[in-house]
Short mmCIF file of C-alpha atoms in Angstrom, two decimals:
data_model
loop_
_atom_site.label_atom_id
_atom_site.label_comp_id
_atom_site.label_asym_id
_atom_site.label_seq_id
_atom_site.Cartn_x
_atom_site.Cartn_y
_atom_site.Cartn_z
CA MET A 273 17.09 -15.70 -6.36
CA SER A 274 17.26 -18.13 -3.36
CA LYS A 275 14.25 -20.33 -4.01
CA ARG A 276 15.43 -22.41 -0.60
CA ASN A 277 15.23 -19.29 1.55
CA LEU A 278 11.95 -18.39 0.02
CA ARG A 279 10.40 -21.77 0.73
CA CYS A 280 12.00 -21.76 4.35
CA MET A 281 10.48 -18.44 5.02
CA TYR A 282 7.02 -19.39 3.61
CA ALA A 283 6.77 -22.21 6.01
CA ILE A 284 7.86 -20.16 8.72
CA ALA A 285 5.13 -17.75 7.88
CA LEU A 286 2.49 -20.44 7.65
CA LEU A 287 3.55 -22.01 11.01
CA GLN A 288 3.72 -18.70 12.98
CA GLY A 289 0.48 -17.97 11.53
CA MET A 290 -1.07 -20.70 13.50
CA VAL A 291 -2.17 -18.99 16.68
CA PHE A 292 -4.84 -21.28 17.70
CA TYR A 293 -6.21 -18.77 20.60
CA GLY A 294 -6.44 -16.12 17.89
CA PRO A 295 -10.15 -15.99 17.75
CA ILE A 296 -10.44 -15.47 21.55
CA ALA A 297 -7.06 -13.52 22.26
CA THR A 298 -8.90 -11.05 24.28
CA LEU A 299 -11.33 -13.22 25.99
CA TYR A 300 -8.29 -15.69 26.76
CA ARG A 301 -6.58 -13.00 28.58
CA GLU A 302 -9.75 -11.69 30.45
CA ALA A 303 -10.46 -15.41 31.47
CA GLN A 304 -6.92 -15.40 33.15
CA GLY A 305 -7.72 -12.18 35.01
CA VAL A 306 -6.46 -9.35 32.61
CA SER A 307 -8.82 -6.26 31.94
CA ILE A 308 -8.75 -4.45 28.52
CA ALA A 309 -7.06 -1.65 30.17
CA GLN A 310 -4.40 -3.89 31.30
CA ILE A 311 -4.04 -5.51 27.83
CA THR A 312 -3.60 -2.17 26.29
CA LEU A 313 -0.98 -1.14 28.93
CA ILE A 314 0.85 -4.39 28.45
CA GLU A 315 0.81 -3.73 24.63
CA SER A 316 2.17 -0.17 25.20
CA ILE A 317 5.05 -1.54 27.59
CA SER A 318 5.82 -3.98 24.84
CA LEU A 319 6.15 -1.37 22.18
CA ALA A 320 8.33 0.77 24.52
CA LEU A 321 10.66 -2.16 24.93
CA CYS A 322 10.57 -2.55 21.32
CA ILE A 323 11.71 0.99 20.86
CA LEU A 324 14.65 0.47 23.16
CA LEU A 325 15.84 -2.80 21.39
CA GLU A 326 15.47 -1.95 17.85
CA VAL A 327 18.53 -0.36 16.91
CA PRO A 328 20.74 -2.42 19.09
CA TRP A 329 19.10 -5.42 17.57
CA GLY A 330 19.52 -4.19 13.76
CA ILE A 331 23.29 -3.52 14.73
CA LEU A 332 23.43 -6.95 16.06
CA ALA A 333 21.75 -8.54 12.87
CA ASP A 334 23.86 -6.99 10.53
CA LYS A 335 26.89 -8.21 12.59
CA LEU A 336 25.64 -11.68 13.29
CA GLY A 337 24.03 -12.34 9.73
CA TYR A 338 20.32 -12.56 9.04
CA LYS A 339 20.03 -16.30 9.32
CA ASN A 340 21.45 -16.52 12.69
CA THR A 341 19.35 -13.56 13.78
CA MET A 342 16.18 -15.50 12.63
CA VAL A 343 17.28 -18.76 14.16
CA ALA A 344 17.75 -16.99 17.76
CA CYS A 345 14.53 -14.88 17.43
CA CYS A 346 12.39 -17.94 16.30
CA PHE A 347 13.45 -20.15 19.10
CA LEU A 348 12.87 -17.23 21.56
CA TYR A 349 9.53 -16.83 19.99
CA PHE A 350 8.78 -20.53 20.73
CA LEU A 351 9.66 -19.98 24.34
CA SER A 352 7.49 -17.04 24.45
CA LYS A 353 4.37 -19.00 23.53
CA ILE A 354 5.18 -21.68 26.10
CA VAL A 355 4.96 -18.69 28.68
CA PHE A 356 1.75 -17.47 27.07
CA TRP A 357 0.22 -20.93 27.69
CA GLN A 358 1.01 -20.89 31.31
CA ALA A 359 0.40 -17.40 32.16
CA THR A 360 -1.95 -16.15 34.64
CA GLY A 361 -2.86 -12.65 35.63
CA PHE A 362 -1.00 -9.35 34.72
CA GLY A 363 2.50 -10.58 35.58
CA GLY A 364 2.49 -13.71 33.34
CA PHE A 365 1.01 -11.82 30.35
CA LEU A 366 3.56 -9.19 30.76
CA LEU A 367 6.55 -11.53 30.88
CA GLU A 368 5.23 -13.04 27.54
CA ARG A 369 5.09 -9.59 26.10
CA ILE A 370 8.54 -8.63 27.29
CA MET A 371 9.90 -11.97 25.55
CA LEU A 372 7.74 -11.11 22.55
CA SER A 373 9.27 -7.44 22.53
CA VAL A 374 12.78 -8.89 22.37
CA VAL A 375 11.66 -11.21 19.34
CA THR A 376 9.90 -8.58 17.52
CA ALA A 377 12.87 -5.90 17.67
CA GLY A 378 15.06 -8.86 16.60
CA LEU A 379 13.06 -9.83 13.49
CA SER A 380 12.21 -6.13 12.67
CA GLY A 381 13.69 -5.78 9.17
CA VAL A 382 15.35 -9.29 9.27
CA ASP A 383 12.43 -11.25 7.50
CA ALA A 384 11.94 -8.59 5.23
CA SER A 385 15.71 -8.13 4.40
CA ILE A 386 15.84 -11.99 3.75
CA LEU A 387 12.84 -11.83 1.53
CA TYR A 388 14.01 -8.75 -0.35
CA LEU A 389 17.52 -9.99 -0.90
CA SER A 390 16.52 -13.60 -1.62
CA CYS A 391 14.35 -12.25 -4.60
CA SER A 392 17.17 -9.67 -5.44
CA GLY A 393 14.65 -7.11 -5.06
CA GLN A 394 12.61 -8.38 -8.16
CA ASP A 395 8.77 -8.60 -7.63
CA SER A 396 9.43 -8.08 -4.02
CA GLN A 397 5.63 -6.90 -3.53
CA LYS A 398 4.41 -10.04 -4.93
CA VAL A 399 6.93 -12.08 -2.40
CA PHE A 400 5.84 -9.88 0.38
CA GLY A 401 2.14 -10.52 -0.58
CA ARG A 402 2.70 -14.42 -0.68
CA TYR A 403 4.59 -14.14 2.73
CA ASN A 404 1.85 -12.41 4.44
CA SER A 405 -0.82 -14.37 2.81
CA LEU A 406 0.70 -17.62 4.09
CA GLN A 407 0.69 -16.32 7.61
CA THR A 408 -2.93 -15.48 7.09
CA ALA A 409 -3.23 -19.08 5.75
CA GLY A 410 -1.98 -20.38 8.96
CA LEU A 411 -4.19 -18.24 11.00
CA LEU A 412 -7.04 -19.66 8.99
CA MET A 413 -6.22 -23.24 9.64
CA ALA A 414 -5.81 -22.52 13.05
CA ALA A 415 -9.21 -20.78 13.43
CA LEU A 416 -11.06 -23.76 11.62
CA VAL A 417 -9.27 -26.04 14.15
CA PHE A 418 -10.54 -23.91 16.94
CA SER A 419 -14.13 -23.51 15.74
CA LEU A 420 -14.44 -27.35 15.08
CA PHE A 421 -12.48 -28.96 17.77
CA VAL A 422 -11.11 -26.42 20.52
CA GLY A 423 -13.98 -24.32 21.29
CA ASP A 424 -13.83 -22.96 24.77
CA ASN A 425 -10.87 -25.38 25.70
CA TYR A 426 -8.50 -22.32 25.99
CA PRO A 427 -5.43 -24.18 27.43
CA LEU A 428 -5.63 -26.64 24.27
CA ALA A 429 -5.60 -23.49 22.08
CA GLY A 430 -2.27 -22.47 23.82
CA LEU A 431 -0.70 -25.82 23.58
CA LEU A 432 -1.49 -26.18 19.85
CA THR A 433 0.26 -22.60 19.42
CA VAL A 434 3.31 -23.80 21.10
CA LEU A 435 3.86 -26.82 18.81
CA SER A 436 3.38 -24.71 15.83
CA TYR A 437 5.68 -22.06 16.92
CA GLY A 438 8.34 -24.97 17.65
CA ALA A 439 8.09 -26.24 14.23
CA ALA A 440 8.51 -22.92 12.88
CA ALA A 441 11.75 -22.47 14.79
CA LEU A 442 13.05 -25.77 13.45
CA CYS A 443 12.42 -24.49 9.95
CA THR A 444 14.68 -21.59 10.35
CA LEU A 445 17.78 -24.08 10.43
CA GLY A 446 17.19 -24.54 6.77
CA LEU A 447 17.85 -20.93 5.62
CA THR A 448 21.09 -19.77 4.21
CA GLU A 449 22.78 -16.49 4.68
CA VAL A 450 21.89 -13.67 2.20
CA LYS A 451 24.72 -11.25 2.93
CA PRO A 452 27.97 -11.59 4.84
CA PRO A 453 28.04 -10.16 8.30
CA ALA A 454 28.85 -6.51 8.42
CA PRO A 455 31.45 -5.30 10.91
CA PHE A 456 30.02 -3.16 13.71
CA SER A 457 30.70 0.47 13.27
CA ALA A 458 28.98 2.92 15.68
CA ARG A 459 29.93 5.83 13.25
CA LEU A 460 27.90 4.21 10.58
CA THR A 461 25.01 3.25 12.95
CA LEU A 462 24.84 6.77 14.17
CA GLU A 463 24.86 8.03 10.28
CA VAL A 464 22.16 5.84 9.57
CA LEU A 465 19.90 7.26 12.60
CA ARG A 466 20.97 10.83 11.59
CA GLN A 467 20.02 10.43 8.01
CA THR A 468 16.64 8.73 8.97
CA LEU A 469 15.64 11.64 11.46
CA SER A 470 16.93 14.44 9.43
CA HIS A 471 14.80 12.83 6.14
CA ARG A 472 11.64 14.68 6.54
CA ARG A 473 9.99 12.81 3.43
CA LEU A 474 11.00 9.63 5.09
CA LEU A 475 9.53 10.71 8.29
CA LEU A 476 6.28 11.47 6.58
CA PHE A 477 6.04 8.04 4.92
CA LEU A 478 6.67 6.28 8.16
CA LEU A 479 3.92 8.26 10.11
CA ALA A 480 1.41 7.55 7.13
CA GLY A 481 2.31 3.93 7.34
CA VAL A 482 2.13 3.48 11.26
CA LEU A 483 -1.17 5.35 11.60
CA MET A 484 -3.01 2.86 9.43
CA SER A 485 -1.27 -0.27 10.84
CA GLU A 486 -2.00 0.65 14.51
CA ALA A 487 -5.77 1.40 13.89
CA HIS A 488 -6.03 -1.99 12.14
CA GLN A 489 -3.94 -3.91 14.76
CA THR A 490 -5.81 -2.73 17.87
CA ILE A 491 -9.32 -2.83 16.24
CA THR A 492 -9.08 -6.30 14.59
CA THR A 493 -7.07 -7.77 17.39
CA PHE A 494 -8.59 -6.55 20.53
CA LEU A 495 -11.65 -4.11 20.14
CA ASN A 496 -13.39 -6.33 17.51
CA GLN A 497 -14.25 -8.93 20.06
CA LEU A 498 -15.79 -6.34 22.40
CA GLN A 499 -17.76 -5.00 19.46
CA TYR A 500 -19.19 -8.37 18.65
CA ALA A 501 -19.96 -8.99 22.36
CA ARG A 502 -21.93 -5.81 22.50
CA CYS A 503 -23.74 -6.70 19.41
CA GLY A 504 -24.96 -9.95 21.12
CA LEU A 505 -23.05 -12.40 18.98
CA PRO A 506 -22.18 -15.89 20.79
CA ASP A 507 -18.40 -17.23 21.10
CA GLU A 508 -19.26 -19.77 18.16
CA ALA A 509 -20.18 -16.79 16.00
CA ILE A 510 -16.97 -14.84 17.05
CA GLY A 511 -14.84 -17.70 16.15
CA LEU A 512 -16.46 -18.08 12.70
CA LEU A 513 -16.10 -14.48 12.21
CA TYR A 514 -12.28 -14.79 12.94
CA VAL A 515 -12.33 -17.42 10.16
CA ALA A 516 -13.83 -14.89 7.87
CA ALA A 517 -11.28 -12.15 8.61
CA THR A 518 -8.55 -14.51 8.25
CA VAL A 519 -9.82 -15.68 4.76
CA ALA A 520 -9.97 -11.85 3.93
CA GLY A 521 -6.39 -11.50 5.15
CA MET A 522 -5.20 -13.90 2.36
CA ALA A 523 -5.89 -10.92 -0.14
CA GLY A 524 -2.34 -9.76 0.02
CA ILE A 525 -1.45 -11.85 -3.20
CA TRP A 526 -3.44 -9.21 -5.16
CA SER A 527 -1.86 -6.23 -3.79
CA ALA A 528 0.80 -5.70 -6.57
CA ARG A 529 -2.12 -6.25 -9.15
CA LEU A 530 -4.03 -3.61 -7.42
CA THR A 531 -1.19 -1.11 -7.42
CA HIS A 532 -0.44 -2.03 -10.87
CA ARG A 533 -4.15 -1.19 -11.97
CA THR A 534 -4.53 2.05 -9.68
CA GLY A 535 -1.30 3.39 -9.37
CA LYS A 536 0.22 4.37 -5.84
CA ARG A 537 -2.05 7.27 -5.28
CA GLY A 538 -5.23 5.31 -6.02
CA THR A 539 -4.09 2.33 -4.03
CA ALA A 540 -3.55 4.72 -0.90
CA LEU A 541 -6.83 6.55 -1.53
CA LEU A 542 -8.70 3.21 -1.77
CA LEU A 543 -7.16 1.54 1.29
CA TYR A 544 -6.91 4.57 3.62
CA GLY A 545 -10.30 5.78 2.57
CA GLY A 546 -11.70 2.27 3.21
CA GLY A 547 -10.01 2.01 6.49
CA THR A 548 -11.46 5.30 7.60
CA ALA A 549 -14.84 4.51 6.42
CA ALA A 550 -14.84 1.13 8.50
CA CYS A 551 -14.08 2.68 11.54
CA VAL A 552 -16.72 5.32 11.18
CA VAL A 553 -19.29 2.30 10.69
CA LEU A 554 -18.08 0.89 13.85
CA ALA A 555 -18.28 3.93 15.86
CA LEU A 556 -21.99 4.41 14.69
CA THR A 557 -23.60 0.99 14.96
CA PHE A 558 -24.60 -1.70 17.45
CA SER A 559 -25.89 -4.03 14.93
CA PRO A 560 -24.20 -7.21 13.96
CA LEU A 561 -24.27 -7.01 10.12
CA PRO A 562 -22.63 -3.52 9.75
CA SER A 563 -20.09 -4.30 12.48
CA ILE A 564 -19.00 -7.49 10.69
CA CYS A 565 -18.89 -5.98 7.10
CA ALA A 566 -16.58 -3.05 8.77
CA ILE A 567 -14.33 -5.15 10.61
CA LEU A 568 -13.85 -7.40 7.40
CA GLY A 569 -13.48 -4.21 5.45
CA LEU A 570 -10.56 -2.95 7.71
CA ARG A 571 -9.06 -6.34 7.68
CA LEU A 572 -9.16 -6.32 3.71
CA CYS A 573 -7.68 -2.77 3.37
CA HIS A 574 -4.98 -3.52 5.67
CA THR A 575 -4.12 -6.75 4.09
CA LEU A 576 -3.58 -5.32 0.63
CA PHE A 577 -1.85 -2.24 2.27
CA GLN A 578 0.99 -4.23 4.02
CA PRO A 579 2.93 -5.76 0.85
CA PHE A 580 2.47 -2.09 -0.69
CA LEU A 581 4.00 -0.36 2.47
CA MET A 582 6.95 -3.12 2.60
CA GLU A 583 7.88 -2.61 -0.98
CA LEU A 584 8.00 1.09 -0.75
CA GLN A 585 9.87 0.86 2.50
CA ASN A 586 12.52 -1.37 1.29
CA GLN A 587 13.04 0.85 -1.81
CA GLN A 588 13.99 3.66 0.42
CA VAL A 589 16.89 1.77 1.98
CA THR A 590 20.09 2.86 0.26
CA THR A 591 22.66 1.64 2.96
CA PRO A 592 24.16 -1.63 3.07
CA HIS A 593 23.22 -1.98 6.94
CA ARG A 594 19.54 -2.72 5.69
CA ALA A 595 18.58 -4.18 9.09
CA THR A 596 19.94 -1.32 11.03
CA ALA A 597 17.98 1.12 8.90
CA LEU A 598 14.72 -0.78 8.86
CA SER A 599 15.24 -1.21 12.60
CA VAL A 600 15.49 2.67 13.07
CA HIS A 601 12.11 2.92 10.85
CA ALA A 602 10.41 0.43 13.23
CA MET A 603 11.65 2.16 16.35
CA LEU A 604 10.18 5.45 15.04
CA MET A 605 7.00 3.75 14.24
CA ASP A 606 6.54 1.88 17.38
CA GLY A 607 7.15 5.15 19.17
CA VAL A 608 3.90 6.41 17.55
CA GLY A 609 2.16 2.91 18.51
CA VAL A 610 2.90 3.34 22.34
CA GLY A 611 0.77 6.64 22.33
CA THR A 612 -2.08 5.18 20.03
CA ASN A 613 -2.46 2.07 22.21
CA LEU A 614 -2.63 4.06 25.52
CA VAL A 615 -5.18 6.27 23.84
CA PHE A 616 -7.28 3.42 22.12
CA GLY A 617 -7.42 1.47 25.78
CA ALA A 618 -8.46 4.58 27.51
CA LEU A 619 -11.21 5.49 25.25
CA ALA A 620 -12.27 1.92 24.93
CA GLU A 621 -12.76 1.83 28.74
CA VAL A 622 -15.02 4.94 28.75
CA ASN A 623 -16.99 4.35 25.27
CA LEU A 624 -15.93 1.86 22.85
CA SER A 625 -17.61 4.00 20.05
CA TRP A 626 -14.96 6.75 20.95
CA ALA A 627 -12.13 4.35 20.20
CA PHE A 628 -13.41 3.49 16.74
CA TRP A 629 -13.83 7.30 15.98
CA PHE A 630 -9.91 7.69 16.98
CA GLY A 631 -9.25 4.93 14.60
CA GLY A 632 -11.03 6.54 11.68
CA VAL A 633 -9.04 9.80 12.56
CA LEU A 634 -5.71 7.76 12.43
CA CYS A 635 -6.51 6.35 8.97
CA LEU A 636 -7.68 9.75 7.44
CA ALA A 637 -4.51 11.43 8.81
CA GLY A 638 -2.46 8.63 7.37
CA LEU A 639 -3.92 9.37 3.98
CA ALA A 640 -3.14 13.16 4.34
CA LEU A 641 0.52 12.11 5.16
CA PHE A 642 0.81 9.79 2.59
CA PHE A 643 -0.40 12.28 -0.15
CA LYS A 644 2.04 14.88 1.11
CA TRP A 645 4.96 12.20 0.93
CA TYR A 646 4.07 11.18 -2.61
CA SER A 647 3.69 14.91 -3.83
CA SER A 648 7.02 15.69 -2.63
CA ARG A 649 8.86 12.92 -4.50
CA PRO A 650 11.81 13.80 -6.74
CA GLN A 651 10.66 14.13 -10.31
CA GLY A 652 12.02 13.01 -13.46
#
């Protein structure tokens, strides 16, 4: 086990979690002249670019080594935050998201591989839980600073985020390589792609995972603020609720314990079912308290779900070209995300409740697919 790598990765997670404009991410963009439909369009363009870059980046990561890839991507991440800080209008935020697509595709599978290999696959759900919880701790710290000191000073929120991501980039220099770089082989890469696409059970698992994740991402990042606004909550209250949601996001450290007690089927039923119920409540209410409880509930379910999903996904990788395989997984999942983002945006423009109903359908479909995947597992 490489404790040095784990410490560096935990520090990076904490610092990159410090998005000081997080509580007003949608309002920030709207203040700079971007509508909700444009926001979701930018998200879809970003995901489409991720799809194009996923496999090439996975191949490059296996060739360059995971440390070098992590360093390059985190420094580019830092630059993208500078662009966000200075962005105005559709074009500026689109540029930032294009840069973020390059980063996301580059880090896809690399951070998880470093964590998984650094702990030799032992207690990886706990390691993933700590990693995700530290990202959330960073969000919490940033949200507290926003609520207490930043307020409606949006440019300051952007600047503080730039500084945090710069520090995270410097932390990557302390990483050590977890595996020797693999020579490039087009044949092996195509074989990984072919095996994934022909593995029906794996495809069921990936689709089940992305449906829950996309519902959570869109609702808790963008649509929640619109729901709070239509409930009549002021910006100060939205900032405090963001803090509460961030605290709920630290529950990932208990993901492994939950799975140990309830089993994989029980965990899936509890978390997918909770996500579905949260979306239904949001679709039916205009009142603050039910909306707050539903959004926090959805956040909690997904927080517990992520380490659970990451361990199961890494356990299914058998090739030494781990980053390539995980990039192929991410490419397929991002493809689903492009479509769901566009649907969410179109529905929210017409009727916000329709978008929440759609989120509920995604969570319920994810549960059905997960059970189908789990029931088809090899016996014995």
